[in-house]
């Protein structure tokens, strides 16, 4: 994975517009993080192989901080919004993967887009 370059990510996001895609969305404060520190409130989201079609994909942020946010405007009027993204790759299966890696090198957020269901 490499650090997000907004223009590159925007181009890839735009290439999926008006196409049925499958999403993987994951947000975590660190699984079982409160085992080490009772003051940490565990929160998270996990969605896998959710099929949507978006009419606009946009990346913002990364100016003062290294984190970016991606919004997907759905063809039904809804939105999907993921914050804290820092790295991306298009893998050998053609899956567009964006992850947010925290200061400890751990996954904090994920937005993955594919034209086929995720199998791994």
PDB file of N, CA and C in Angstrom, residues 26-117:
ATOM      1  N   UNK A  26     -15.033  -0.891   7.059  1.00  0.00           N
ATOM      2  CA  UNK A  26     -14.665  -1.312   8.411  1.00  0.00           C
ATOM      3  C   UNK A  26     -14.106  -0.118   9.171  1.00  0.00           C
ATOM      4  N   UNK A  27     -14.610   0.078  10.364  1.00  0.00           N
ATOM      5  CA  UNK A  27     -14.136   1.131  11.253  1.00  0.00           C
ATOM      6  C   UNK A  27     -13.922   0.489  12.617  1.00  0.00           C
ATOM      7  N   UNK A  28     -12.786   0.743  13.233  1.00  0.00           N
ATOM      8  CA  UNK A  28     -12.528   0.147  14.538  1.00  0.00           C
ATOM      9  C   UNK A  28     -11.691   1.072  15.406  1.00  0.00           C
ATOM     10  N   UNK A  29     -12.002   1.072  16.687  1.00  0.00           N
ATOM     11  CA  UNK A  29     -11.177   1.805  17.643  1.00  0.00           C
ATOM     12  C   UNK A  29     -10.091   0.884  18.196  1.00  0.00           C
ATOM     13  N   UNK A  30     -10.039  -0.310  17.673  1.00  0.00           N
ATOM     14  CA  UNK A  30      -9.060  -1.301  18.129  1.00  0.00           C
ATOM     15  C   UNK A  30      -9.783  -2.406  18.857  1.00  0.00           C
ATOM     16  N   UNK A  31      -9.906  -3.532  18.217  1.00  0.00           N
ATOM     17  CA  UNK A  31     -10.637  -4.641  18.811  1.00  0.00           C
ATOM     18  C   UNK A  31     -10.075  -4.961  20.189  1.00  0.00           C
ATOM     19  N   UNK A  32     -10.924  -4.985  21.160  1.00  0.00           N
ATOM     20  CA  UNK A  32     -10.573  -5.293  22.548  1.00  0.00           C
ATOM     21  C   UNK A  32      -9.564  -4.306  23.126  1.00  0.00           C
ATOM     22  N   UNK A  33      -9.552  -3.085  22.616  1.00  0.00           N
ATOM     23  CA  UNK A  33      -8.601  -2.081  23.094  1.00  0.00           C
ATOM     24  C   UNK A  33      -8.774  -1.790  24.576  1.00  0.00           C
ATOM     25  N   UNK A  34     -10.003  -1.926  25.080  1.00  0.00           N
ATOM     26  CA  UNK A  34     -10.203  -1.618  26.497  1.00  0.00           C
ATOM     27  C   UNK A  34      -9.669  -2.703  27.420  1.00  0.00           C
ATOM     28  N   UNK A  35      -9.151  -3.808  26.875  1.00  0.00           N
ATOM     29  CA  UNK A  35      -8.479  -4.804  27.709  1.00  0.00           C
ATOM     30  C   UNK A  35      -7.173  -4.232  28.249  1.00  0.00           C
ATOM     31  N   UNK A  36      -6.563  -3.329  27.483  1.00  0.00           N
ATOM     32  CA  UNK A  36      -5.313  -2.701  27.892  1.00  0.00           C
ATOM     33  C   UNK A  36      -5.543  -1.390  28.629  1.00  0.00           C
ATOM     34  N   UNK A  37      -6.647  -0.724  28.331  1.00  0.00           N
ATOM     35  CA  UNK A  37      -6.952   0.575  28.934  1.00  0.00           C
ATOM     36  C   UNK A  37      -8.461   0.674  29.096  1.00  0.00           C
ATOM     37  N   UNK A  38      -8.938   0.567  30.327  1.00  0.00           N
ATOM     38  CA  UNK A  38     -10.373   0.551  30.597  1.00  0.00           C
ATOM     39  C   UNK A  38     -11.085   1.837  30.194  1.00  0.00           C
ATOM     40  N   UNK A  39     -10.334   2.922  29.976  1.00  0.00           N
ATOM     41  CA  UNK A  39     -10.973   4.188  29.597  1.00  0.00           C
ATOM     42  C   UNK A  39     -11.313   4.254  28.109  1.00  0.00           C
ATOM     43  N   UNK A  40     -10.829   3.295  27.322  1.00  0.00           N
ATOM     44  CA  UNK A  40     -11.102   3.281  25.882  1.00  0.00           C
ATOM     45  C   UNK A  40     -12.478   2.690  25.631  1.00  0.00           C
ATOM     46  N   UNK A  41     -13.269   3.399  24.864  1.00  0.00           N
ATOM     47  CA  UNK A  41     -14.592   2.948  24.466  1.00  0.00           C
ATOM     48  C   UNK A  41     -14.476   2.272  23.108  1.00  0.00           C
ATOM     49  N   UNK A  42     -14.739   0.973  23.053  1.00  0.00           N
ATOM     50  CA  UNK A  42     -14.658   0.238  21.793  1.00  0.00           C
ATOM     51  C   UNK A  42     -15.860   0.576  20.910  1.00  0.00           C
ATOM     52  N   UNK A  43     -15.582   0.928  19.674  1.00  0.00           N
ATOM     53  CA  UNK A  43     -16.639   1.169  18.698  1.00  0.00           C
ATOM     54  C   UNK A  43     -16.155   0.648  17.353  1.00  0.00           C
ATOM     55  N   UNK A  44     -17.086   0.220  16.526  1.00  0.00           N
ATOM     56  CA  UNK A  44     -16.668  -0.271  15.223  1.00  0.00           C
ATOM     57  C   UNK A  44     -17.847  -0.519  14.303  1.00  0.00           C
ATOM     58  N   UNK A  45     -17.517  -0.729  13.040  1.00  0.00           N
ATOM     59  CA  UNK A  45     -18.491  -1.059  12.001  1.00  0.00           C
ATOM     60  C   UNK A  45     -17.841  -2.065  11.068  1.00  0.00           C
ATOM     61  N   UNK A  46     -18.620  -3.031  10.611  1.00  0.00           N
ATOM     62  CA  UNK A  46     -18.118  -4.011   9.649  1.00  0.00           C
ATOM     63  C   UNK A  46     -19.239  -4.321   8.667  1.00  0.00           C
ATOM     64  N   UNK A  47     -19.029  -3.975   7.404  1.00  0.00           N
ATOM     65  CA  UNK A  47     -19.962  -4.285   6.324  1.00  0.00           C
ATOM     66  C   UNK A  47     -19.167  -4.980   5.230  1.00  0.00           C
ATOM     67  N   UNK A  48     -19.689  -6.066   4.704  1.00  0.00           N
ATOM     68  CA  UNK A  48     -18.948  -6.823   3.687  1.00  0.00           C
ATOM     69  C   UNK A  48     -19.876  -7.217   2.551  1.00  0.00           C
ATOM     70  N   UNK A  49     -19.421  -7.014   1.327  1.00  0.00           N
ATOM     71  CA  UNK A  49     -20.162  -7.390   0.124  1.00  0.00           C
ATOM     72  C   UNK A  49     -21.544  -6.732   0.056  1.00  0.00           C
ATOM     73  N   UNK A  50     -21.560  -5.445   0.383  1.00  0.00           N
ATOM     74  CA  UNK A  50     -22.757  -4.641   0.225  1.00  0.00           C
ATOM     75  C   UNK A  50     -22.738  -4.090  -1.195  1.00  0.00           C
ATOM     76  N   UNK A  51     -23.750  -4.423  -1.989  1.00  0.00           N
ATOM     77  CA  UNK A  51     -23.752  -3.966  -3.381  1.00  0.00           C
ATOM     78  C   UNK A  51     -24.490  -2.639  -3.489  1.00  0.00           C
ATOM     79  N   UNK A  52     -23.821  -1.668  -4.107  1.00  0.00           N
ATOM     80  CA  UNK A  52     -24.380  -0.332  -4.308  1.00  0.00           C
ATOM     81  C   UNK A  52     -23.989   0.159  -5.693  1.00  0.00           C
ATOM     82  N   UNK A  53     -24.579   1.272  -6.064  1.00  0.00           N
ATOM     83  CA  UNK A  53     -24.133   1.991  -7.245  1.00  0.00           C
ATOM     84  C   UNK A  53     -24.031   3.451  -6.837  1.00  0.00           C
ATOM     85  N   UNK A  54     -22.856   4.040  -7.029  1.00  0.00           N
ATOM     86  CA  UNK A  54     -22.721   5.449  -6.675  1.00  0.00           C
ATOM     87  C   UNK A  54     -22.541   6.301  -7.917  1.00  0.00           C
ATOM     88  N   UNK A  55     -23.095   7.513  -7.816  1.00  0.00           N
ATOM     89  CA  UNK A  55     -23.056   8.430  -8.950  1.00  0.00           C
ATOM     90  C   UNK A  55     -21.938   9.454  -8.810  1.00  0.00           C
ATOM     91  N   UNK A  56     -21.376   9.545  -7.601  1.00  0.00           N
ATOM     92  CA  UNK A  56     -20.261  10.465  -7.374  1.00  0.00           C
ATOM     93  C   UNK A  56     -19.408   9.935  -6.230  1.00  0.00           C
ATOM     94  N   UNK A  57     -18.119   9.847  -6.471  1.00  0.00           N
ATOM     95  CA  UNK A  57     -17.168   9.485  -5.424  1.00  0.00           C
ATOM     96  C   UNK A  57     -16.186  10.628  -5.266  1.00  0.00           C
ATOM     97  N   UNK A  58     -15.965  11.057  -4.017  1.00  0.00           N
ATOM     98  CA  UNK A  58     -15.125  12.229  -3.772  1.00  0.00           C
ATOM     99  C   UNK A  58     -14.192  11.976  -2.601  1.00  0.00           C
ATOM    100  N   UNK A  59     -12.939  12.399  -2.734  1.00  0.00           N
ATOM    101  CA  UNK A  59     -11.979  12.342  -1.640  1.00  0.00           C
ATOM    102  C   UNK A  59     -11.663  13.766  -1.201  1.00  0.00           C
ATOM    103  N   UNK A  60     -11.588  13.967   0.106  1.00  0.00           N
ATOM    104  CA  UNK A  60     -11.274  15.269   0.697  1.00  0.00           C
ATOM    105  C   UNK A  60     -10.294  15.058   1.842  1.00  0.00           C
ATOM    106  N   UNK A  61      -9.779  16.181   2.349  1.00  0.00           N
ATOM    107  CA  UNK A  61      -8.902  16.131   3.516  1.00  0.00           C
ATOM    108  C   UNK A  61      -7.452  15.985   3.140  1.00  0.00           C
ATOM    109  N   UNK A  62      -6.657  15.618   4.141  1.00  0.00           N
ATOM    110  CA  UNK A  62      -5.239  15.413   3.924  1.00  0.00           C
ATOM    111  C   UNK A  62      -4.419  16.685   3.878  1.00  0.00           C
ATOM    112  N   UNK A  63      -5.025  17.821   4.149  1.00  0.00           N
ATOM    113  CA  UNK A  63      -4.286  19.080   4.068  1.00  0.00           C
ATOM    114  C   UNK A  63      -3.434  19.318   5.315  1.00  0.00           C
ATOM    115  N   UNK A  64      -4.063  19.497   6.454  1.00  0.00           N
ATOM    116  CA  UNK A  64      -3.309  19.715   7.694  1.00  0.00           C
ATOM    117  C   UNK A  64      -2.977  18.415   8.401  1.00  0.00           C
ATOM    118  N   UNK A  65      -3.793  17.407   8.163  1.00  0.00           N
ATOM    119  CA  UNK A  65      -3.531  16.097   8.742  1.00  0.00           C
ATOM    120  C   UNK A  65      -3.286  15.116   7.603  1.00  0.00           C
ATOM    121  N   UNK A  66      -2.845  13.941   7.931  1.00  0.00           N
ATOM    122  CA  UNK A  66      -2.572  12.959   6.879  1.00  0.00           C
ATOM    123  C   UNK A  66      -3.803  12.115   6.539  1.00  0.00           C
ATOM    124  N   UNK A  67      -4.895  12.289   7.294  1.00  0.00           N
ATOM    125  CA  UNK A  67      -6.093  11.489   7.066  1.00  0.00           C
ATOM    126  C   UNK A  67      -6.982  12.111   5.997  1.00  0.00           C
ATOM    127  N   UNK A  68      -7.621  11.240   5.234  1.00  0.00           N
ATOM    128  CA  UNK A  68      -8.548  11.654   4.176  1.00  0.00           C
ATOM    129  C   UNK A  68      -9.927  11.080   4.465  1.00  0.00           C
ATOM    130  N   UNK A  69     -10.922  11.622   3.809  1.00  0.00           N
ATOM    131  CA  UNK A  69     -12.283  11.101   3.901  1.00  0.00           C
ATOM    132  C   UNK A  69     -12.811  10.902   2.486  1.00  0.00           C
ATOM    133  N   UNK A  70     -13.601   9.853   2.323  1.00  0.00           N
ATOM    134  CA  UNK A  70     -14.192   9.549   1.028  1.00  0.00           C
ATOM    135  C   UNK A  70     -15.703   9.485   1.199  1.00  0.00           C
ATOM    136  N   UNK A  71     -16.403  10.173   0.300  1.00  0.00           N
ATOM    137  CA  UNK A  71     -17.850  10.122   0.269  1.00  0.00           C
ATOM    138  C   UNK A  71     -18.318   9.529  -1.045  1.00  0.00           C
ATOM    139  N   UNK A  72     -19.294   8.649  -0.955  1.00  0.00           N
ATOM    140  CA  UNK A  72     -19.902   8.040  -2.136  1.00  0.00           C
ATOM    141  C   UNK A  72     -21.378   8.413  -2.145  1.00  0.00           C
ATOM    142  N   UNK A  73     -21.801   9.189  -3.133  1.00  0.00           N
ATOM    143  CA  UNK A  73     -23.201   9.575  -3.275  1.00  0.00           C
ATOM    144  C   UNK A  73     -23.905   8.494  -4.078  1.00  0.00           C
ATOM    145  N   UNK A  74     -24.866   7.822  -3.450  1.00  0.00           N
ATOM    146  CA  UNK A  74     -25.533   6.688  -4.066  1.00  0.00           C
ATOM    147  C   UNK A  74     -26.613   7.134  -5.045  1.00  0.00           C
ATOM    148  N   UNK A  75     -26.907   6.269  -6.002  1.00  0.00           N
ATOM    149  CA  UNK A  75     -27.918   6.593  -7.013  1.00  0.00           C
ATOM    150  C   UNK A  75     -29.319   6.689  -6.418  1.00  0.00           C
ATOM    151  N   UNK A  76     -29.534   6.202  -5.195  1.00  0.00           N
ATOM    152  CA  UNK A  76     -30.842   6.298  -4.547  1.00  0.00           C
ATOM    153  C   UNK A  76     -30.940   7.513  -3.620  1.00  0.00           C
ATOM    154  N   UNK A  77     -29.917   8.391  -3.639  1.00  0.00           N
ATOM    155  CA  UNK A  77     -29.924   9.590  -2.801  1.00  0.00           C
ATOM    156  C   UNK A  77     -29.173   9.447  -1.496  1.00  0.00           C
ATOM    157  N   UNK A  78     -28.779   8.232  -1.157  1.00  0.00           N
ATOM    158  CA  UNK A  78     -28.044   8.003   0.087  1.00  0.00           C
ATOM    159  C   UNK A  78     -26.562   8.330  -0.046  1.00  0.00           C
ATOM    160  N   UNK A  79     -25.861   8.231   1.078  1.00  0.00           N
ATOM    161  CA  UNK A  79     -24.420   8.503   1.127  1.00  0.00           C
ATOM    162  C   UNK A  79     -23.713   7.438   1.948  1.00  0.00           C
ATOM    163  N   UNK A  80     -22.483   7.165   1.566  1.00  0.00           N
ATOM    164  CA  UNK A  80     -21.553   6.380   2.385  1.00  0.00           C
ATOM    165  C   UNK A  80     -20.342   7.275   2.578  1.00  0.00           C
ATOM    166  N   UNK A  81     -19.893   7.374   3.809  1.00  0.00           N
ATOM    167  CA  UNK A  81     -18.829   8.310   4.150  1.00  0.00           C
ATOM    168  C   UNK A  81     -17.841   7.592   5.070  1.00  0.00           C
ATOM    169  N   UNK A  82     -16.568   7.564   4.721  1.00  0.00           N
ATOM    170  CA  UNK A  82     -15.554   6.913   5.545  1.00  0.00           C
ATOM    171  C   UNK A  82     -14.436   7.912   5.814  1.00  0.00           C
ATOM    172  N   UNK A  83     -14.088   8.068   7.089  1.00  0.00           N
ATOM    173  CA  UNK A  83     -13.050   8.996   7.530  1.00  0.00           C
ATOM    174  C   UNK A  83     -11.785   8.246   7.923  1.00  0.00           C
ATOM    175  N   UNK A  84     -10.678   8.958   7.960  1.00  0.00           N
ATOM    176  CA  UNK A  84      -9.438   8.423   8.513  1.00  0.00           C
ATOM    177  C   UNK A  84      -8.637   7.556   7.566  1.00  0.00           C
ATOM    178  N   UNK A  85      -8.807   7.722   6.267  1.00  0.00           N
ATOM    179  CA  UNK A  85      -8.082   6.904   5.295  1.00  0.00           C
ATOM    180  C   UNK A  85      -6.709   7.503   5.003  1.00  0.00           C
ATOM    181  N   UNK A  86      -5.684   6.652   4.937  1.00  0.00           N
ATOM    182  CA  UNK A  86      -4.307   7.129   4.768  1.00  0.00           C
ATOM    183  C   UNK A  86      -3.548   6.449   3.627  1.00  0.00           C
ATOM    184  N   UNK A  87      -3.927   5.229   3.254  1.00  0.00           N
ATOM    185  CA  UNK A  87      -3.179   4.438   2.278  1.00  0.00           C
ATOM    186  C   UNK A  87      -4.128   3.774   1.287  1.00  0.00           C
ATOM    187  N   UNK A  88      -3.593   3.391   0.116  1.00  0.00           N
ATOM    188  CA  UNK A  88      -4.425   2.709  -0.875  1.00  0.00           C
ATOM    189  C   UNK A  88      -3.588   1.811  -1.777  1.00  0.00           C
ATOM    190  N   UNK A  89      -4.305   0.914  -2.462  1.00  0.00           N
ATOM    191  CA  UNK A  89      -3.713   0.037  -3.459  1.00  0.00           C
ATOM    192  C   UNK A  89      -4.835  -0.524  -4.323  1.00  0.00           C
ATOM    193  N   UNK A  90      -4.526  -0.847  -5.552  1.00  0.00           N
ATOM    194  CA  UNK A  90      -5.394  -1.685  -6.370  1.00  0.00           C
ATOM    195  C   UNK A  90      -4.663  -3.019  -6.449  1.00  0.00           C
ATOM    196  N   UNK A  91      -5.272  -4.059  -5.885  1.00  0.00           N
ATOM    197  CA  UNK A  91      -4.549  -5.334  -5.772  1.00  0.00           C
ATOM    198  C   UNK A  91      -4.654  -6.182  -7.036  1.00  0.00           C
ATOM    199  N   UNK A  92      -4.067  -7.365  -6.984  1.00  0.00           N
ATOM    200  CA  UNK A  92      -3.999  -8.250  -8.149  1.00  0.00           C
ATOM    201  C   UNK A  92      -5.372  -8.740  -8.599  1.00  0.00           C
ATOM    202  N   UNK A  93      -6.387  -8.647  -7.728  1.00  0.00           N
ATOM    203  CA  UNK A  93      -7.750  -9.033  -8.086  1.00  0.00           C
ATOM    204  C   UNK A  93      -8.565  -7.841  -8.601  1.00  0.00           C
ATOM    205  N   UNK A  94      -7.920  -6.684  -8.749  1.00  0.00           N
ATOM    206  CA  UNK A  94      -8.610  -5.493  -9.219  1.00  0.00           C
ATOM    207  C   UNK A  94      -9.435  -4.793  -8.156  1.00  0.00           C
ATOM    208  N   UNK A  95      -9.233  -5.143  -6.902  1.00  0.00           N
ATOM    209  CA  UNK A  95      -9.960  -4.522  -5.799  1.00  0.00           C
ATOM    210  C   UNK A  95      -9.260  -3.222  -5.399  1.00  0.00           C
ATOM    211  N   UNK A  96     -10.027  -2.174  -5.250  1.00  0.00           N
ATOM    212  CA  UNK A  96      -9.521  -0.862  -4.842  1.00  0.00           C
ATOM    213  C   UNK A  96      -9.650  -0.781  -3.327  1.00  0.00           C
ATOM    214  N   UNK A  97      -8.521  -0.770  -2.649  1.00  0.00           N
ATOM    215  CA  UNK A  97      -8.485  -0.861  -1.195  1.00  0.00           C
ATOM    216  C   UNK A  97      -7.900   0.418  -0.618  1.00  0.00           C
ATOM    217  N   UNK A  98      -8.661   1.048   0.276  1.00  0.00           N
ATOM    218  CA  UNK A  98      -8.191   2.220   1.012  1.00  0.00           C
ATOM    219  C   UNK A  98      -8.271   1.891   2.499  1.00  0.00           C
ATOM    220  N   UNK A  99      -7.168   2.093   3.188  1.00  0.00           N
ATOM    221  CA  UNK A  99      -7.125   1.829   4.624  1.00  0.00           C
ATOM    222  C   UNK A  99      -6.651   3.065   5.367  1.00  0.00           C
ATOM    223  N   UNK A 100      -7.109   3.190   6.580  1.00  0.00           N
ATOM    224  CA  UNK A 100      -6.596   4.188   7.502  1.00  0.00           C
ATOM    225  C   UNK A 100      -5.732   3.468   8.517  1.00  0.00           C
ATOM    226  N   UNK A 101      -4.465   3.796   8.537  1.00  0.00           N
ATOM    227  CA  UNK A 101      -3.510   3.158   9.446  1.00  0.00           C
ATOM    228  C   UNK A 101      -3.158   4.169  10.529  1.00  0.00           C
ATOM    229  N   UNK A 102      -3.335   3.783  11.802  1.00  0.00           N
ATOM    230  CA  UNK A 102      -3.076   4.726  12.888  1.00  0.00           C
ATOM    231  C   UNK A 102      -1.583   4.819  13.199  1.00  0.00           C
ATOM    232  N   UNK A 103      -1.246   5.642  14.173  1.00  0.00           N
ATOM    233  CA  UNK A 103       0.159   5.897  14.519  1.00  0.00           C
ATOM    234  C   UNK A 103       0.879   4.636  14.981  1.00  0.00           C
ATOM    235  N   UNK A 104       0.128   3.645  15.454  1.00  0.00           N
ATOM    236  CA  UNK A 104       0.730   2.379  15.897  1.00  0.00           C
ATOM    237  C   UNK A 104       0.811   1.361  14.768  1.00  0.00           C
ATOM    238  N   UNK A 105       0.416   1.760  13.558  1.00  0.00           N
ATOM    239  CA  UNK A 105       0.468   0.858  12.421  1.00  0.00           C
ATOM    240  C   UNK A 105      -0.698  -0.114  12.338  1.00  0.00           C
ATOM    241  N   UNK A 106      -1.780   0.181  13.061  1.00  0.00           N
ATOM    242  CA  UNK A 106      -2.931  -0.711  13.080  1.00  0.00           C
ATOM    243  C   UNK A 106      -4.066  -0.141  12.242  1.00  0.00           C
ATOM    244  N   UNK A 107      -4.899  -1.031  11.720  1.00  0.00           N
ATOM    245  CA  UNK A 107      -6.040  -0.634  10.916  1.00  0.00           C
ATOM    246  C   UNK A 107      -7.054   0.122  11.769  1.00  0.00           C
ATOM    247  N   UNK A 108      -7.452   1.314  11.322  1.00  0.00           N
ATOM    248  CA  UNK A 108      -8.479   2.102  11.998  1.00  0.00           C
ATOM    249  C   UNK A 108      -9.730   2.221  11.131  1.00  0.00           C
ATOM    250  N   UNK A 109      -9.548   2.273   9.807  1.00  0.00           N
ATOM    251  CA  UNK A 109     -10.696   2.368   8.903  1.00  0.00           C
ATOM    252  C   UNK A 109     -10.355   1.705   7.579  1.00  0.00           C
ATOM    253  N   UNK A 110     -11.403   1.275   6.882  1.00  0.00           N
ATOM    254  CA  UNK A 110     -11.212   0.643   5.573  1.00  0.00           C
ATOM    255  C   UNK A 110     -12.410   0.932   4.698  1.00  0.00           C
ATOM    256  N   UNK A 111     -12.127   1.205   3.442  1.00  0.00           N
ATOM    257  CA  UNK A 111     -13.140   1.287   2.396  1.00  0.00           C
ATOM    258  C   UNK A 111     -12.559   0.554   1.203  1.00  0.00           C
ATOM    259  N   UNK A 112     -13.221  -0.512   0.789  1.00  0.00           N
ATOM    260  CA  UNK A 112     -12.749  -1.316  -0.325  1.00  0.00           C
ATOM    261  C   UNK A 112     -13.868  -1.420  -1.355  1.00  0.00           C
ATOM    262  N   UNK A 113     -13.503  -1.314  -2.633  1.00  0.00           N
ATOM    263  CA  UNK A 113     -14.472  -1.295  -3.727  1.00  0.00           C
ATOM    264  C   UNK A 113     -14.053  -2.330  -4.769  1.00  0.00           C
ATOM    265  N   UNK A 114     -15.032  -3.111  -5.230  1.00  0.00           N
ATOM    266  CA  UNK A 114     -14.754  -4.130  -6.239  1.00  0.00           C
ATOM    267  C   UNK A 114     -15.986  -4.343  -7.112  1.00  0.00           C
ATOM    268  N   UNK A 115     -15.770  -4.708  -8.356  1.00  0.00           N
ATOM    269  CA  UNK A 115     -16.884  -5.037  -9.230  1.00  0.00           C
ATOM    270  C   UNK A 115     -17.380  -6.463  -8.995  1.00  0.00           C
ATOM    271  N   UNK A 116     -16.624  -7.252  -8.239  1.00  0.00           N
ATOM    272  CA  UNK A 116     -17.000  -8.622  -7.903  1.00  0.00           C
ATOM    273  C   UNK A 116     -17.059  -8.749  -6.391  1.00  0.00           C
ATOM    274  N   UNK A 117     -17.841  -9.688  -5.852  1.00  0.00           N
ATOM    275  CA  UNK A 117     -17.884  -9.889  -4.399  1.00  0.00           C
ATOM    276  C   UNK A 117     -16.488 -10.209  -3.845  1.00  0.00           C
TER     277      UNK A 117
END
